[in-house]
CSV table of C-alpha atoms and ligand atoms in Angstrom, one decimal:
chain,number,residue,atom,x,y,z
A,1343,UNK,CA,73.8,-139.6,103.0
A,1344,UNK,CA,77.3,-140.6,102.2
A,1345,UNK,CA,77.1,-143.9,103.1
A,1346,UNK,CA,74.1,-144.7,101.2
A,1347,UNK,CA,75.6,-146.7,98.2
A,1348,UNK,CA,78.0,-148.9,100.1
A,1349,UNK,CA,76.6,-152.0,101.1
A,1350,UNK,CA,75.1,-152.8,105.2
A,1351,UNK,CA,77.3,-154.2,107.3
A,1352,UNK,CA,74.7,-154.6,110.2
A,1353,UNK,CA,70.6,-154.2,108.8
A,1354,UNK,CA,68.4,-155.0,111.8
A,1355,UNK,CA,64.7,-155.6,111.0
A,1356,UNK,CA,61.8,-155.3,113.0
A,1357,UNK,CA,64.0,-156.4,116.1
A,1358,UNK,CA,61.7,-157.4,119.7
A,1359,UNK,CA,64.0,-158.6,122.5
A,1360,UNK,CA,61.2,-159.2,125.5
A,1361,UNK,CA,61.8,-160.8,128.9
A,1362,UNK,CA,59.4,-162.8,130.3
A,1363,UNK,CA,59.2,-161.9,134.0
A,1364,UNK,CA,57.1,-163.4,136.6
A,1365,UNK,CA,55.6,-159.5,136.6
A,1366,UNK,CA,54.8,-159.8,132.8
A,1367,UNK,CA,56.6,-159.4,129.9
A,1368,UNK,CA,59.1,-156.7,129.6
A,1369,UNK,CA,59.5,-155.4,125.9
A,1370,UNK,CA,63.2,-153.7,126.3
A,1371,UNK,CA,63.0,-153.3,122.6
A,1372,UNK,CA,59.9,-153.4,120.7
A,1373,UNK,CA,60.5,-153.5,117.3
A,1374,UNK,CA,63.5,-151.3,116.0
A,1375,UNK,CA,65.2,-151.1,112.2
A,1376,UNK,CA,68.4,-149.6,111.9
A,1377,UNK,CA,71.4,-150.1,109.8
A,1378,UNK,CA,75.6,-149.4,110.0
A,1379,UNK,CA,77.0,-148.9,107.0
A,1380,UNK,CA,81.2,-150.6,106.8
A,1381,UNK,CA,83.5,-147.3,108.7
A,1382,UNK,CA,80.8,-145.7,110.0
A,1383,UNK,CA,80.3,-145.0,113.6
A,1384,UNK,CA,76.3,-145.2,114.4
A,1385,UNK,CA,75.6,-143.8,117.8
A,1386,UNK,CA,72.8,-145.4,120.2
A,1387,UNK,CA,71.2,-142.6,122.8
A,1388,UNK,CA,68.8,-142.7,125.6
A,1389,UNK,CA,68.2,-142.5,128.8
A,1390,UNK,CA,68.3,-145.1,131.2
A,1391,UNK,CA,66.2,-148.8,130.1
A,1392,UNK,CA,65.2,-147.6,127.3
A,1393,UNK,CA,67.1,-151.1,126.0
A,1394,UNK,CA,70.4,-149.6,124.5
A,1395,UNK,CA,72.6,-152.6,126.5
A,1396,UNK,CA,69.9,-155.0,125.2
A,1397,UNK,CA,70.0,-153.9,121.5
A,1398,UNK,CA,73.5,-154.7,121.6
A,1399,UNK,CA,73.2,-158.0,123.7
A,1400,UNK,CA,71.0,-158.8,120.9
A,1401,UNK,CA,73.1,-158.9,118.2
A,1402,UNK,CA,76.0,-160.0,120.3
A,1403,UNK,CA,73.8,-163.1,120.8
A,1404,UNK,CA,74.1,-162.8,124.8
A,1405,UNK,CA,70.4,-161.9,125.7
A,1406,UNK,CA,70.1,-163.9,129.2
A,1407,UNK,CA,67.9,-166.7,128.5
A,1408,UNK,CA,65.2,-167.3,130.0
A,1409,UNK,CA,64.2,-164.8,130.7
A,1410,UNK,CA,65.0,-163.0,127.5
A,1411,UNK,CA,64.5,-163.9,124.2
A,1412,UNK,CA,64.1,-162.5,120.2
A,1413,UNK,CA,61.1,-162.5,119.9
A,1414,UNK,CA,60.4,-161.4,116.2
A,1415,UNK,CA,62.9,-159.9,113.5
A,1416,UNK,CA,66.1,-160.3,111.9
A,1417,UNK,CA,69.9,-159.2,112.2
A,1418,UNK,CA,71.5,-159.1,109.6
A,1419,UNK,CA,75.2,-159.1,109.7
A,1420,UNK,CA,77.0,-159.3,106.2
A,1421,UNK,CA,73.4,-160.4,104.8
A,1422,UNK,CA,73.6,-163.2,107.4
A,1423,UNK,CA,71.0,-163.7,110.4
A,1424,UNK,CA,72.7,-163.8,113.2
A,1425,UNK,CA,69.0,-164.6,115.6
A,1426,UNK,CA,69.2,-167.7,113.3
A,1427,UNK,CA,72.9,-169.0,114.0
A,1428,UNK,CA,73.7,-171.6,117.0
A,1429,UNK,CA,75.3,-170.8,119.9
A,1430,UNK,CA,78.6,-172.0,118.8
A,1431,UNK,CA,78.3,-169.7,115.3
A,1432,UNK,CA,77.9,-166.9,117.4
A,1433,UNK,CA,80.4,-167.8,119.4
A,1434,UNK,CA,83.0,-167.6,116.1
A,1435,UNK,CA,81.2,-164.6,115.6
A,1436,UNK,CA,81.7,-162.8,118.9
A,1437,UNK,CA,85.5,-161.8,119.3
A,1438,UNK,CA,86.2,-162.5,115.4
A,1439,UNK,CA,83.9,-160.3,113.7
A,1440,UNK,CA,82.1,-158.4,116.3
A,1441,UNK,CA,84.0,-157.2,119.5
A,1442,UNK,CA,82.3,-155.1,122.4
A,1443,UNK,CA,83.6,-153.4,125.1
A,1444,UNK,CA,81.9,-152.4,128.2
A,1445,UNK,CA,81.4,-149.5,130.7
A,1446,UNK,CA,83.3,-150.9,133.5
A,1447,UNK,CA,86.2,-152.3,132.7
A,1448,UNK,CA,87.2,-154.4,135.6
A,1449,UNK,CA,83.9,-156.3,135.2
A,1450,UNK,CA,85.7,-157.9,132.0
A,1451,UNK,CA,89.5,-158.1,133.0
A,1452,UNK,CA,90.4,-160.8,134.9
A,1453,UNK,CA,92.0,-159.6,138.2
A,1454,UNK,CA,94.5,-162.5,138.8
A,1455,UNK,CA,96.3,-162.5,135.3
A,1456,UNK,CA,98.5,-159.8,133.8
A,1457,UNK,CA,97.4,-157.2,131.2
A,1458,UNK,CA,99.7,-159.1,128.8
A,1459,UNK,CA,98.5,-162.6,129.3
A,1460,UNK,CA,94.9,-161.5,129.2
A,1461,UNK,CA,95.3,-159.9,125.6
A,1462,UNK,CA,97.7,-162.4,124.2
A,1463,UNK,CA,95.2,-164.9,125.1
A,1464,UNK,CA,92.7,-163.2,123.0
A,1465,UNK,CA,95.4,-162.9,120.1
A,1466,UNK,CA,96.0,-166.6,120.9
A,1467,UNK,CA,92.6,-167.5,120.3
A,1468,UNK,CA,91.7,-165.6,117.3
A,1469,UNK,CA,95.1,-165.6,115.4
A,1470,UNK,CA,96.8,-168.9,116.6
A,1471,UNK,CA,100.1,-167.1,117.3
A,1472,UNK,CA,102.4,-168.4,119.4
A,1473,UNK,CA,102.6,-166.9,122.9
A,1474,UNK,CA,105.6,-165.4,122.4
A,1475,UNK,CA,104.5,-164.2,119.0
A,1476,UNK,CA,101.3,-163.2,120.7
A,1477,UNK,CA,103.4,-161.7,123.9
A,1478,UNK,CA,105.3,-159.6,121.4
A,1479,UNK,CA,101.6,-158.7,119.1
A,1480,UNK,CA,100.0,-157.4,122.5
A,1481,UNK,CA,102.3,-154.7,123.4
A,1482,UNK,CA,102.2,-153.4,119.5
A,1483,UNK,CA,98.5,-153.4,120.7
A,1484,UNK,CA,99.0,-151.5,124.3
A,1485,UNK,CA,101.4,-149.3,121.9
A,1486,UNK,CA,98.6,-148.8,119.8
A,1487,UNK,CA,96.2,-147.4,122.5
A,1488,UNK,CA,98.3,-145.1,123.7
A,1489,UNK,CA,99.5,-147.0,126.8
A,1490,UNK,CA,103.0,-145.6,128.1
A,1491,UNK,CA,105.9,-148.5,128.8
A,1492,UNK,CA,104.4,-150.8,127.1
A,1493,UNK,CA,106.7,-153.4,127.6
A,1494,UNK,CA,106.1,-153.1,131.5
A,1495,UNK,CA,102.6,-152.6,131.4
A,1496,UNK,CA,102.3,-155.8,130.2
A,1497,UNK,CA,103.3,-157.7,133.5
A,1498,UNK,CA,101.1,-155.7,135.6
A,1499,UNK,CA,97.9,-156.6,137.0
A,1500,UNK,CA,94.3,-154.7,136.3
A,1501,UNK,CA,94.0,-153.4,139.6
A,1502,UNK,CA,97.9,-151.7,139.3
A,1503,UNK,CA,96.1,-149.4,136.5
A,1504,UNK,CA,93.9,-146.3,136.4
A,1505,UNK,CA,90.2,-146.2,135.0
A,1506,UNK,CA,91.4,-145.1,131.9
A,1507,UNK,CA,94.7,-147.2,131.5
A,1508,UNK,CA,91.9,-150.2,132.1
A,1509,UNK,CA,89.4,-149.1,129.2
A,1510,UNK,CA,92.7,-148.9,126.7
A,1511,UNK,CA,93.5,-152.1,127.5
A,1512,UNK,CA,90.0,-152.9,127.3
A,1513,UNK,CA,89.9,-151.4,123.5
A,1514,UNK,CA,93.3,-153.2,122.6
A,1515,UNK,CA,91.6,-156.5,123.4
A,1516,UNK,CA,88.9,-155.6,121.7
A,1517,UNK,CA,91.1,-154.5,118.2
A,1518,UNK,CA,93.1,-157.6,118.4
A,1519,UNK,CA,91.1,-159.8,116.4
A,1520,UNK,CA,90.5,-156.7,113.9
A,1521,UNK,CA,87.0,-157.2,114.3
A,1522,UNK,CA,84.4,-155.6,111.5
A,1523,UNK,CA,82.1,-154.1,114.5
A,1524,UNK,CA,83.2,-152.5,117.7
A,1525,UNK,CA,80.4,-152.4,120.4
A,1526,UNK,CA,81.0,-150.1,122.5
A,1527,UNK,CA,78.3,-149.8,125.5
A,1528,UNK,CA,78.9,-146.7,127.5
A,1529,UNK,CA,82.8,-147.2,127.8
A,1530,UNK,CA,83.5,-143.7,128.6
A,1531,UNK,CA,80.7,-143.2,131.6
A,1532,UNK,CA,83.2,-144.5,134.5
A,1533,UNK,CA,86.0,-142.0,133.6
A,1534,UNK,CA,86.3,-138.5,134.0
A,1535,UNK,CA,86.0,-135.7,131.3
A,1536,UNK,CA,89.4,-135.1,130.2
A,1537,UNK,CA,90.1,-139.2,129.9
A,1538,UNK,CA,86.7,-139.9,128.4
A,1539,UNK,CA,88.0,-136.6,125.8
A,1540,UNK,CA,91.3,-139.3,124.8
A,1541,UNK,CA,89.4,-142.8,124.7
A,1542,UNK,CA,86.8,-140.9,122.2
A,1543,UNK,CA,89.7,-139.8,120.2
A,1544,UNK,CA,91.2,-143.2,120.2
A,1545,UNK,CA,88.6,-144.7,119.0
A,1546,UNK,CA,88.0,-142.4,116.4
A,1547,UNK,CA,91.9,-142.4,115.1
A,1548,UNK,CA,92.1,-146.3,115.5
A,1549,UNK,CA,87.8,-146.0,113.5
A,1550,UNK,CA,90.2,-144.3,110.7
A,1551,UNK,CA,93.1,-146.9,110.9
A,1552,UNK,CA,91.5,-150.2,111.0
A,1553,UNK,CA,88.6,-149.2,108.9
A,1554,UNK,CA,85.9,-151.0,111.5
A,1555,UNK,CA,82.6,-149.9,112.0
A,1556,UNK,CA,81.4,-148.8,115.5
A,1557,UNK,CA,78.3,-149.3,117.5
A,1558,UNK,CA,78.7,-146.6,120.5
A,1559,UNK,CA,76.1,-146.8,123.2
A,1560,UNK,CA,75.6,-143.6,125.5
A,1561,UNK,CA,73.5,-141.8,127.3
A,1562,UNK,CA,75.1,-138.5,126.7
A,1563,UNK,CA,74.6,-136.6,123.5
A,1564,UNK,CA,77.8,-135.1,123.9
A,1565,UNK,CA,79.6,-138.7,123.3
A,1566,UNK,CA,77.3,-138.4,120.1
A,1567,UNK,CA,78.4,-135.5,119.1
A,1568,UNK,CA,82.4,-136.6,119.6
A,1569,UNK,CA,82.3,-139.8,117.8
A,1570,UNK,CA,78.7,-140.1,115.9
A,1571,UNK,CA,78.2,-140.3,111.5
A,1572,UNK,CA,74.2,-141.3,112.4
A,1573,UNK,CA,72.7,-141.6,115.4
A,1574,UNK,CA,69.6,-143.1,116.7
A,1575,UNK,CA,67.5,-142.0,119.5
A,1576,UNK,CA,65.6,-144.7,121.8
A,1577,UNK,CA,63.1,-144.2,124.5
A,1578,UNK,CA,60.9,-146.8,125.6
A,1579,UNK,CA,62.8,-150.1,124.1
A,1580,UNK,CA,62.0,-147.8,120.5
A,1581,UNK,CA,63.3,-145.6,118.3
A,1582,UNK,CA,61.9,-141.9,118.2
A,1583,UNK,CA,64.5,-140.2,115.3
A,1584,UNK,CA,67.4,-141.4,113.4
A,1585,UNK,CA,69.2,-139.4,111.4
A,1586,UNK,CA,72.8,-138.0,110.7
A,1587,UNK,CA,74.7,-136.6,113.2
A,1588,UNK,CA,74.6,-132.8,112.1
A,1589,UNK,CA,71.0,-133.2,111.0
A,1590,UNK,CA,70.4,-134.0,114.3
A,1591,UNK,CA,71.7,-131.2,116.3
A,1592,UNK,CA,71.1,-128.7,113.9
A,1593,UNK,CA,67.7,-129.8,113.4
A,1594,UNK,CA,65.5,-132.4,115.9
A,1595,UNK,CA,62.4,-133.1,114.9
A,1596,UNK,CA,61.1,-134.8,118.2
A,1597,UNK,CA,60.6,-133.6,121.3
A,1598,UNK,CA,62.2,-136.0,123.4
A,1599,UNK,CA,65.8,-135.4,121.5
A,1600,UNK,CA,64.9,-131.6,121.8
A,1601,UNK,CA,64.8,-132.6,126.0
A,1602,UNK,CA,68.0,-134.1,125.3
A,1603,UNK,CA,69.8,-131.6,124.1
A,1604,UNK,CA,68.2,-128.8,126.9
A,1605,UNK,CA,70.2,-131.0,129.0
A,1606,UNK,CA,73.5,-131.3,127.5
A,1607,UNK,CA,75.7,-128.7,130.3
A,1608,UNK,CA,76.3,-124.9,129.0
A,1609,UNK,CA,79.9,-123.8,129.3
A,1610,UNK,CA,78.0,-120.4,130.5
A,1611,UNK,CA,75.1,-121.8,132.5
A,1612,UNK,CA,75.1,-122.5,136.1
A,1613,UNK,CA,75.2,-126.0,136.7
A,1614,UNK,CA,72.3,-125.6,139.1
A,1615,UNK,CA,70.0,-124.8,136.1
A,1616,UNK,CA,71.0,-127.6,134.0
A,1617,UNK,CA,67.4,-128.7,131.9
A,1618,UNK,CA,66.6,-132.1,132.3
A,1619,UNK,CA,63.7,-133.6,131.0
A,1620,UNK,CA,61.0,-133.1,133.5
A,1621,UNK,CA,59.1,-136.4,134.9
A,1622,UNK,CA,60.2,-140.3,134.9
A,1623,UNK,CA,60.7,-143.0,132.1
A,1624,UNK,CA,57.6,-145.4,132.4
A,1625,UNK,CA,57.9,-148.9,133.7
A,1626,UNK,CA,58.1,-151.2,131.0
A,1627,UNK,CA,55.5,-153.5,132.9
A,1628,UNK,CA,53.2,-150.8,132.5
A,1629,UNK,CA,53.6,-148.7,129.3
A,1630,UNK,CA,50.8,-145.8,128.7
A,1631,UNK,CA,48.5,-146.5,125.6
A,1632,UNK,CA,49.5,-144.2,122.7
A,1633,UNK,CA,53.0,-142.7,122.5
A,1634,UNK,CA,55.1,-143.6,125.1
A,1635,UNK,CA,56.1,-140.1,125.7
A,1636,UNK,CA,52.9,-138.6,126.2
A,1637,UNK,CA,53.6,-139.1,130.6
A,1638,UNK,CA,56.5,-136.6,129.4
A,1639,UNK,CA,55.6,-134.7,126.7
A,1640,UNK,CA,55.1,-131.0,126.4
A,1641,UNK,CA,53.1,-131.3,123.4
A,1642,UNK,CA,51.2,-134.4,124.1
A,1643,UNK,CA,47.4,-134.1,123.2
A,1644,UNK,CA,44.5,-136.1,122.0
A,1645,UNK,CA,45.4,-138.6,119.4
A,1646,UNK,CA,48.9,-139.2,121.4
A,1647,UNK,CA,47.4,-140.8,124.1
A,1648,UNK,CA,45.2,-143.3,122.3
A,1649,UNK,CA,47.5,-143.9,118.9
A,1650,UNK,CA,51.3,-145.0,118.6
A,1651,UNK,CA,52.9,-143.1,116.0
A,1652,UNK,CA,54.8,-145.2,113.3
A,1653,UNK,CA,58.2,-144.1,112.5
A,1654,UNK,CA,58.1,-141.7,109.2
A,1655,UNK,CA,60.2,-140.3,107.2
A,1656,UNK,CA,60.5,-136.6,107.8
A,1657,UNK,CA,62.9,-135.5,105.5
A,1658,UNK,CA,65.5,-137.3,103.2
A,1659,UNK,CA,67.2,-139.6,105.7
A,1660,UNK,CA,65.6,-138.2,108.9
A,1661,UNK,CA,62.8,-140.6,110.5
A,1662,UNK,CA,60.9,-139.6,113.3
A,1663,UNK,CA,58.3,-141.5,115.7
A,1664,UNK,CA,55.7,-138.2,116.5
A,1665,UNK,CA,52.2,-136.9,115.5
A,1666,UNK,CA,52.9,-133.5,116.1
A,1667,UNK,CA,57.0,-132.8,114.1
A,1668,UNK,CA,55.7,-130.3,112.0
A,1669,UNK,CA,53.9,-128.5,114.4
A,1670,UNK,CA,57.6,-129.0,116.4
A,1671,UNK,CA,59.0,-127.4,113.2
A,1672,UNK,CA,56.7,-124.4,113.4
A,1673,UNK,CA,57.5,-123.6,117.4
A,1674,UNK,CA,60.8,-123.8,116.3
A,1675,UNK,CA,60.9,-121.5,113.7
A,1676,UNK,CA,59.3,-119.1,115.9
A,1677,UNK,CA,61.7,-119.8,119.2
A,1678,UNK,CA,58.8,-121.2,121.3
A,1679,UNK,CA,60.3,-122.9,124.2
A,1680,UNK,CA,58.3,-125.7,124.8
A,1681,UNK,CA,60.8,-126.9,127.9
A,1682,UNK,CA,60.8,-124.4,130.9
A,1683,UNK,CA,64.0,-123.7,132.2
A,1684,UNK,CA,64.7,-125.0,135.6
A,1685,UNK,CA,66.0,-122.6,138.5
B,2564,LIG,N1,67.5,-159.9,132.5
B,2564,LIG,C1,66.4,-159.0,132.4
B,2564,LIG,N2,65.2,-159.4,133.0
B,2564,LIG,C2,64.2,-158.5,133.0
B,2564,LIG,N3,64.2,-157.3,132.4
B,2564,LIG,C3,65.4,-156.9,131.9
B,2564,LIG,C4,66.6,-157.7,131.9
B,2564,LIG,N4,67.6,-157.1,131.3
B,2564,LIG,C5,67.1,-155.8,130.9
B,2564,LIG,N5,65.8,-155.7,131.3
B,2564,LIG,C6,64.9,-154.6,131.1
B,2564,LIG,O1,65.0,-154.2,129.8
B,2564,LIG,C7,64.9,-152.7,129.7
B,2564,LIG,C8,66.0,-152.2,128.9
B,2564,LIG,O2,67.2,-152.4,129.6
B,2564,LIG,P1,68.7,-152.0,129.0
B,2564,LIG,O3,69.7,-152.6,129.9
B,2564,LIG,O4,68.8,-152.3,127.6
B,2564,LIG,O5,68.6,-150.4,129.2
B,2564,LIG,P2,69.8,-149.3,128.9
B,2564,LIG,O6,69.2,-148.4,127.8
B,2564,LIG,O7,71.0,-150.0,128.5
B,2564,LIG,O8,69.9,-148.5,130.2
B,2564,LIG,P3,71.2,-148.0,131.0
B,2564,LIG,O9,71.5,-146.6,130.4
B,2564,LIG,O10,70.8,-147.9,132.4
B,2564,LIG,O11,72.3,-149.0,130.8
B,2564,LIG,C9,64.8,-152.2,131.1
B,2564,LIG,O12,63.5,-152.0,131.5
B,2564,LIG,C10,65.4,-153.4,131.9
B,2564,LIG,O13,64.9,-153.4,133.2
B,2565,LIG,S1,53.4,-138.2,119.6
B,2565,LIG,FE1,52.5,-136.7,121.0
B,2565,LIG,S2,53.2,-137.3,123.0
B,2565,LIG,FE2,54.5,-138.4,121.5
B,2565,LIG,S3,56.3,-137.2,121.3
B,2565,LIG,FE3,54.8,-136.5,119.7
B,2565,LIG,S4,53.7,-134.8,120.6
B,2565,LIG,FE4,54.7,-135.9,122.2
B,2566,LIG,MG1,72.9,-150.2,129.4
C-alpha cells in the first residue's frame, strides 16, 4: 500500500468501548485495530449500531460516562495514548488537533449567534486572533468552503441557511484550527444527492489543500467509494475486512460487504428491487455464539455458529474476519449468487 512507509497518525489497538446498562453490558465495539496513515482518508462503514459513532466518540474522548467506558486498548495518536490523557488534555486535543463534524448540523451550531461569530470564536480560541482579525479569518474560511457572499453570510443566523450551506459552515469550523484529523460522522446523510456530491468534493479538494487526514463515517458504500484510500467494514461493534478502497470493490472477501455492495442502487435497476441484506442486526444485549453474522449469513454453517473467527490476513493488506473467504473466492469465480435478488 502506498501509505505503508510513512509513519501512523492514528494506530488504535485492541480498542473495547462497552456500556454498562441496567440490561447488561453493551459491547458497541469489541475489540477493533486500525490505523490512518498522515493525508489519507480511511473510511468507516456499516449498518446501523454496529458502533461507528462510538469508534469515533472513542478517540474524541467523548464516550458518555457512565455508562460508557474504554474498556481495554490503546489510541494512539502521534504515538501518544489518548484513553490515558485527562480530560482537560483531550480537551487541547479536541478542536486543535482532531476536529469532527457531525451529521446534523444544527445539532452543533448555535441558533442564537451569527455564522460569523460562531466560527471566529473557534478561530479565537485556537489561534488567539483578535475578533476582528478573526471576523476577517472566518470569511477566508466561508470563502474556502465554497459559501457565496461571504461577507454577508457571515451575519446571518443558522436557521437563514440551507442543509448544505449549514454542513460548509460546519466544515469551515471544523478547518479553522487546521486540525491533523477530520472526523467526519455521516455529514452528508441529511442532504440530498447532488449537495452530498459537492460537500464530498470539498472535502476531498480541501483533504489535498491542507494535507489532514480524514476519518469518514457512513453507512453508504457509495460515500466510500467518493472519498475512501482504505476502508474498514464493521458489523457487530467489529471489524469484518479492511482493506484499500479498490481492493475492496473490485474484490470483497466477506460476505457481509458482498451484502453491501448488492445494495448500493443500480442506475439501470428498478428501485423496487434494490438488494438489501436480508434479516436484522442482532441486539448487542444478546449477541449469537460464533460469528456474529451467522443470524445473516448465506454461508453460515457448522463451525460459524460455535467459533468467532479472528481477523486474518487474506492477502497483502486485505484482513478479513470469516471461516469460509476462500470458499467466498471460489463462488465467485464461478458467478454463484449467494444473495437472492429481491422482487
Ligand atoms: N449511551 C449509550 N448507552 C447504551 N448503549 C449505547 C450508548 N451509545 C451507543 N450505544 C450502543 O452502542 C452500539 C453502537 O452504537 P453507535 O452509535 O456507535 O452505532 P452507529 O454505527 O454509529 O449507528 P448509526 O449508523 O445508527 O449512527 C449500539 O448498539 C448502541 O445502541
Ligand atoms: S464466519 Fe460463517 S457466518 Fe460468519 S461471515 Fe463467514 S461464512 Fe458467514
Ligand atoms: Mg452513528
Amino acid at each position: 500500500m502506498a501509505n505503508k512507509n510513512k509513519e501512523k497518525l492514528v494506530d488504535v489497538k485492541n480498542l473495547k468501548t462497552y456500556f454498562y446498562t441496567e440490561e447488561g453490558v453493551v459491547k458497541a465495539v469489541d475489540g477493533i485495530d486500525f490505523e490512518i496513515y498522515p493525508g489519507e482518508t480511511l473510511g468507516i462503514v456499516g449498518e446501523s449500531g454496529c458502533g461507528k459513532s462510538v469508534t469515533s466518540l472513542s478517540i474524541m474522548g467523548l464516550v458518555e460516562s457512565p455508562p460508557g467506558k474504554i474498556a481495554e486498548g490503546e489510541i494512539l495518536f502521534e504515538g501518544i495514548d489518548l484513553t490515558k490523557l485527562s480530560q482537560a488534555e483531550m480537551r487541547k486535543i479536541r478542536g486543535n488537533e482532531i476536529s469532527m463534524i457531525f451529521q446534523e448540523p444544527m445539532t452543533s451550531l448555535n441558533p442564537v449567534y451569527t455564522i460569523g461569530d460562531q466560527i471566529s470564536e473557534a478561530i479565537i480560541i485556537h489561534k488567539g486572533l483578535s475578533k476582528k482579525e478573526a471576523m476577517k479569518e472566518s470569511v477566508e474560511m466561508l470563502k474556502k468552503v465554497g459559501i457565496p457572499l461571504p461577507e454577508q453570510r457571515i451575519n446571518e443566523y443558522p436557521h437563514q441557511l440551507s442543509g448544505g450551506m449549514r454542513q460548509r459552515v460546519m466544515i469551515a469550523m471544523a478547518l479553522s484550527c487546521d486540525p491533523k484529523l477530520l472526523i467526519a460522522d455521516e455529514p452528508t446523510t441529511a442532504l440530498d444527492v447532488t449537495i452530498q456530491a459537492q460537500i464530498l468534493e470539498l472535502m476531498n479538494s480541501l483533504k489535498a489543500s491542507y494535507g489532514m487526514s480524514i476519518m469518514m463515517i457512513t453507512h453508504d458504500l457509495g460515500v466510500i467509494a467518493e472519498i475512501s484510500d482504505r476502508v474498514a467494514v464493521m458489523y457487530a461493534g467489529k471489524i469484518v475486512e479492511y482493506t484499500d478502497v479498490n481492493t475492496l470493490f473490485a474484490d470483497p472477501k466477506h460476505p457481509y460487504t458482498w451484502g453491501l455492495m448488492n445494495s448500493i442502487p443500480k442506475l439501470d435497476r428498478d428501485v423496487n428491487r434494490l438488494q438489501a441484506i436480508p434479516g436484522i442486526v442482532p441486539n448487542p444485549l444478546n449477541f449469537p455464539d460464533g460469528c456474529k453474522f451467522n443470524t445473516r449469513c448465506p454461508l453460515a454453517e457448522g463451525k460459524c455458529f460455535t467459533d468467532e473467527p479472528k481477523i486474518v490476513d487474506a492477502a497483502e493488506g486485505h484482513k478479513v474476519r470469516c471461516w469460509r473467504y476462500k470458499d467466498l473466492e471460489e463462488m465467485k469465480k464461478q458467478n454463484v449468487k449467494i444473495y437472492e435478488e429481491q422482487r
